[in-house]
PDB file of C-alpha atoms in Angstrom:
ATOM      1  CA  GLY A   1      38.879  32.281 -11.013  1.00 68.00           C
ATOM      2  CA  THR A   2      35.149  31.497  -9.974  1.00 71.00           C
ATOM      3  CA  THR A   3      33.126  28.335 -10.508  1.00 70.00           C
ATOM      4  CA  LEU A   4      30.819  30.376 -12.703  1.00 65.00           C
ATOM      5  CA  ARG A   5      30.187  29.619 -16.330  1.00 60.00           C
ATOM      6  CA  PRO A   6      29.931  32.783 -18.053  1.00 60.00           C
ATOM      7  CA  SER A   7      26.726  33.007 -20.301  1.00 59.00           C
ATOM      8  CA  THR A   8      28.264  35.209 -22.767  1.00 54.00           C
ATOM      9  CA  SER A   9      30.038  32.504 -24.361  1.00 56.00           C
ATOM     10  CA  ALA A  10      28.948  31.085 -27.408  1.00 57.00           C
ATOM     11  CA  ALA A  11      27.258  27.639 -26.690  1.00 60.00           C
ATOM     12  CA  THR A  12      26.866  26.814 -30.510  1.00 63.00           C
ATOM     13  CA  VAL A  13      30.165  25.132 -30.388  1.00 64.00           C
ATOM     14  CA  VAL A  14      28.397  21.887 -29.106  1.00 66.00           C
ATOM     15  CA  TRP A  15      25.690  22.427 -31.998  1.00 65.00           C
ATOM     16  CA  ALA A  16      22.959  20.223 -31.249  1.00 65.00           C
ATOM     17  CA  ALA A  17      24.356  18.369 -28.121  1.00 64.00           C
ATOM     18  CA  GLY A  18      22.217  20.703 -26.083  1.00 59.00           C
ATOM     19  CA  ALA A  19      19.034  21.118 -28.155  1.00 63.00           C
ATOM     20  CA  MET A  20      16.922  18.504 -26.084  1.00 68.00           C
ATOM     21  CA  LEU A  21      13.790  19.437 -24.930  1.00 78.00           C
ATOM     22  CA  SER A  22      11.991  16.591 -22.003  1.00 83.00           C
ATOM     23  CA  SER A  23      10.996  16.276 -18.780  1.00 87.00           C
ATOM     24  CA  VAL A  24      12.103  13.889 -16.164  1.00 88.00           C
ATOM     25  CA  THR A  25       9.233  11.436 -16.961  1.00 91.00           C
ATOM     26  CA  ASP A  26      10.091  11.521 -20.451  1.00 92.00           C
ATOM     27  CA  LEU A  27      13.766  10.694 -19.674  1.00 90.00           C
ATOM     28  CA  LEU A  28      12.254   7.864 -17.105  1.00 91.00           C
ATOM     29  CA  ARG A  29      10.296   6.593 -20.117  1.00 93.00           C
ATOM     30  CA  TRP A  30      13.452   6.393 -22.260  1.00 92.00           C
ATOM     31  CA  GLU A  31      15.730   4.925 -19.661  1.00 92.00           C
ATOM     32  CA  ALA A  32      13.204   2.272 -19.151  1.00 92.00           C
ATOM     33  CA  ALA A  33      12.867   1.370 -22.747  1.00 94.00           C
ATOM     34  CA  LEU A  34      16.899   1.843 -23.486  1.00 93.00           C
ATOM     35  CA  TYR A  35      17.734  -0.499 -20.507  1.00 91.00           C
ATOM     36  CA  GLY A  36      14.596  -2.850 -20.178  1.00 90.00           C
ATOM     37  CA  GLY A  37      15.558  -3.975 -23.852  1.00 90.00           C
ATOM     38  CA  GLU A  38      12.861  -2.399 -25.961  1.00 93.00           C
ATOM     39  CA  ILE A  39      15.286  -0.122 -28.049  1.00 94.00           C
ATOM     40  CA  LEU A  40      18.597  -2.465 -28.274  1.00 93.00           C
ATOM     41  CA  SER A  41      19.012  -6.135 -29.046  1.00 94.00           C
ATOM     42  CA  SER A  42      20.395  -8.233 -26.514  1.00 92.00           C
ATOM     43  CA  ASP A  43      23.508  -8.060 -27.714  1.00 94.00           C
ATOM     44  CA  SER A  44      23.897  -4.328 -28.159  1.00 94.00           C
ATOM     45  CA  LEU A  45      22.473  -4.014 -24.424  1.00 93.00           C
ATOM     46  CA  ALA A  46      24.978  -6.161 -23.278  1.00 92.00           C
ATOM     47  CA  GLN A  47      27.788  -4.132 -25.092  1.00 92.00           C
ATOM     48  CA  LEU A  48      26.144  -1.102 -23.505  1.00 92.00           C
ATOM     49  CA  LEU A  49      26.835  -2.438 -20.005  1.00 92.00           C
ATOM     50  CA  THR A  50      30.126  -3.504 -20.243  1.00 92.00           C
ATOM     51  CA  PHE A  51      32.449  -1.126 -18.641  1.00 91.00           C
ATOM     52  CA  GLY A  52      36.020  -0.811 -18.961  1.00 88.00           C
ATOM     53  CA  GLU A  53      38.546  -0.148 -16.247  1.00 84.00           C
ATOM     54  CA  ALA A  54      37.534   3.238 -15.541  1.00 87.00           C
ATOM     55  CA  GLY A  55      34.070   2.223 -15.349  1.00 89.00           C
ATOM     56  CA  TYR A  56      32.885   3.775 -18.888  1.00 89.00           C
ATOM     57  CA  GLY A  57      31.166   1.982 -21.571  1.00 88.00           C
ATOM     58  CA  PRO A  58      29.907   3.116 -24.813  1.00 89.00           C
ATOM     59  CA  GLY A  59      27.555   5.859 -23.741  1.00 86.00           C
ATOM     60  CA  THR A  60      27.070   4.625 -20.151  1.00 90.00           C
ATOM     61  CA  ARG A  61      29.128   4.596 -17.207  1.00 91.00           C
ATOM     62  CA  TYR A  62      29.415   2.495 -14.138  1.00 91.00           C
ATOM     63  CA  GLN A  63      28.566   4.788 -10.900  1.00 88.00           C
ATOM     64  CA  ARG A  64      28.325   3.717  -7.359  1.00 87.00           C
ATOM     65  CA  LEU A  65      25.738   5.700  -5.500  1.00 85.00           C
ATOM     66  CA  ALA A  66      24.810   5.698  -2.153  1.00 84.00           C
ATOM     67  CA  GLY A  67      26.537   2.397  -2.017  1.00 85.00           C
ATOM     68  CA  TRP A  68      24.499   0.868  -4.802  1.00 86.00           C
ATOM     69  CA  ASP A  69      25.816  -0.300  -7.920  1.00 89.00           C
ATOM     70  CA  GLY A  70      24.431   1.648 -11.088  1.00 91.00           C
ATOM     71  CA  TYR A  71      24.937   2.872 -14.549  1.00 93.00           C
ATOM     72  CA  GLY A  72      23.444   5.623 -16.587  1.00 92.00           C
ATOM     73  CA  HIS A  73      25.128   9.161 -17.828  1.00 89.00           C
ATOM     74  CA  GLY A  74      25.534  12.662 -17.014  1.00 84.00           C
ATOM     75  CA  GLY A  75      26.248  15.563 -18.659  1.00 80.00           C
ATOM     76  CA  SER A  76      26.366  19.420 -18.585  1.00 76.00           C
ATOM     77  CA  LEU A  77      26.467  22.893 -20.863  1.00 73.00           C
ATOM     78  CA  ARG A  78      26.578  26.204 -19.759  1.00 69.00           C
ATOM     79  CA  GLY A  79      23.774  26.779 -17.717  1.00 71.00           C
ATOM     80  CA  PHE A  80      22.498  23.100 -17.609  1.00 77.00           C
ATOM     81  CA  ASN A  81      23.520  19.973 -15.872  1.00 81.00           C
ATOM     82  CA  ALA A  82      21.795  16.504 -15.772  1.00 84.00           C
ATOM     83  CA  GLY A  83      22.390  12.949 -14.795  1.00 88.00           C
ATOM     84  CA  MET A  84      20.401   9.764 -15.240  1.00 91.00           C
ATOM     85  CA  TYR A  85      21.271   6.797 -13.299  1.00 92.00           C
ATOM     86  CA  ARG A  86      19.849   3.354 -12.667  1.00 93.00           C
ATOM     87  CA  MET A  87      20.502   0.776  -9.739  1.00 90.00           C
ATOM     88  CA  PRO A  88      18.871  -2.585 -10.648  1.00 91.00           C
ATOM     89  CA  GLU A  89      19.205  -4.008  -7.152  1.00 88.00           C
ATOM     90  CA  ALA A  90      17.736  -1.199  -5.183  1.00 86.00           C
ATOM     91  CA  GLY A  91      15.257  -0.930  -7.952  1.00 88.00           C
ATOM     92  CA  VAL A  92      15.616   2.912  -8.337  1.00 89.00           C
ATOM     93  CA  ASP A  93      16.045   5.084 -11.248  1.00 91.00           C
ATOM     94  CA  VAL A  94      17.021   8.593 -10.763  1.00 91.00           C
ATOM     95  CA  ILE A  95      16.952  11.542 -13.146  1.00 91.00           C
ATOM     96  CA  ALA A  96      17.903  15.089 -11.770  1.00 88.00           C
ATOM     97  CA  MET A  97      18.123  18.324 -14.061  1.00 86.00           C
ATOM     98  CA  THR A  98      18.966  21.547 -12.860  1.00 82.00           C
ATOM     99  CA  ASN A  99      19.702  24.983 -14.375  1.00 77.00           C
ATOM    100  CA  ARG A 100      22.234  26.493 -12.617  1.00 68.00           C
ATOM    101  CA  GLY A 101      25.095  27.417 -14.430  1.00 59.00           C
ATOM    102  CA  ASP A 102      28.090  27.119 -12.093  1.00 61.00           C
ATOM    103  CA  LEU A 103      30.442  24.060 -11.163  1.00 58.00           C
ATOM    104  CA  THR A 104      29.675  23.972  -7.593  1.00 63.00           C
ATOM    105  CA  VAL A 105      26.396  21.623  -8.185  1.00 63.00           C
ATOM    106  CA  ASP A 106      28.008  18.198  -8.110  1.00 74.00           C
ATOM    107  CA  MET A 107      24.988  15.863 -10.084  1.00 77.00           C
ATOM    108  CA  THR A 108      26.734  12.677  -8.915  1.00 78.00           C
ATOM    109  CA  LEU A 109      26.477  13.508  -5.030  1.00 80.00           C
ATOM    110  CA  LEU A 110      22.808  14.935  -5.833  1.00 82.00           C
ATOM    111  CA  ILE A 111      21.844  11.856  -7.388  1.00 84.00           C
ATOM    112  CA  ALA A 112      23.635   9.759  -4.645  1.00 84.00           C
ATOM    113  CA  ASP A 113      21.307  11.634  -2.047  1.00 83.00           C
ATOM    114  CA  LEU A 114      18.114  10.999  -3.802  1.00 85.00           C
ATOM    115  CA  VAL A 115      18.990   7.280  -4.274  1.00 85.00           C
ATOM    116  CA  LYS A 116      19.340   7.433  -0.342  1.00 84.00           C
ATOM    117  CA  ALA A 117      15.926   9.141   0.383  1.00 84.00           C
ATOM    118  CA  SER A 118      14.402   6.830  -2.573  1.00 84.00           C
ATOM    119  CA  VAL A 119      15.605   3.615  -1.158  1.00 82.00           C
ATOM    120  CA  GLY A 120      15.930   4.492   3.064  1.00 76.00           C
ATOM    121  CA  ARG A 121      17.890   1.387   3.630  1.00 64.00           C
ATOM    122  CA  LYS A 122      21.360   0.390   3.184  1.00 61.00           C
ATOM    123  CA  PRO A 123      22.768  -2.028   0.535  1.00 57.00           C
ATOM    124  CA  GLY A 124      22.107  -5.611   0.902  1.00 54.00           C
ATOM    125  CA  THR A 125      19.125  -5.244   3.144  1.00 56.00           C
ATOM    126  CA  GLY A 126      15.490  -5.777   2.846  1.00 49.00           C
ATOM    127  CA  PRO A 127      13.384  -5.903  -0.223  1.00 45.00           C
ATOM    128  CA  ALA A 128      14.325  -3.885  -3.241  1.00 45.00           C
ATOM    129  CA  ALA A 129      12.017  -0.812  -3.458  1.00 40.00           C
ATOM    130  CA  THR A 130       9.739   0.160  -6.384  1.00 41.00           C
ATOM    131  CA  PRO A 131      10.883   2.691  -8.927  1.00 42.00           C
ATOM    132  CA  VAL A 132       8.380   5.575  -8.734  1.00 39.00           C
ATOM    133  CA  PRO A 133       8.154   7.738 -11.701  1.00 42.00           C
ATOM    134  CA  VAL A 134       8.377  11.626 -10.479  1.00 38.00           C
ATOM    135  CA  PRO A 135       6.518  14.376 -12.121  1.00 37.00           C
TER     136      PRO A 135
END
């Protein structure tokens, strides 16, 4: 009846899904290489960025954040929540990670707020912002 995910339950059911050790800077480098064409062929990248009716593609989802079209992905396990999204028109990449273990943290809303703070303008106005990695 609460939003708290108990830490006593076994997280081993996800096997290696949560066995990543990284920083926001590492993920920003990964995102730039992935969506920048350094990892995938142009055909594979086009497939990655082709979204179905529900806005979901092969491992990437379309997301409208703070009025900007973007793509990326998020996820969570017990005690962890993360999201990584790119808004090309805005010139912004946002990555957020938290070790909150409850379901009250909506990473999509948090990332939308970070997009607003980063861009500082409404969609369709002014030049695109320059992405700046945050250590």
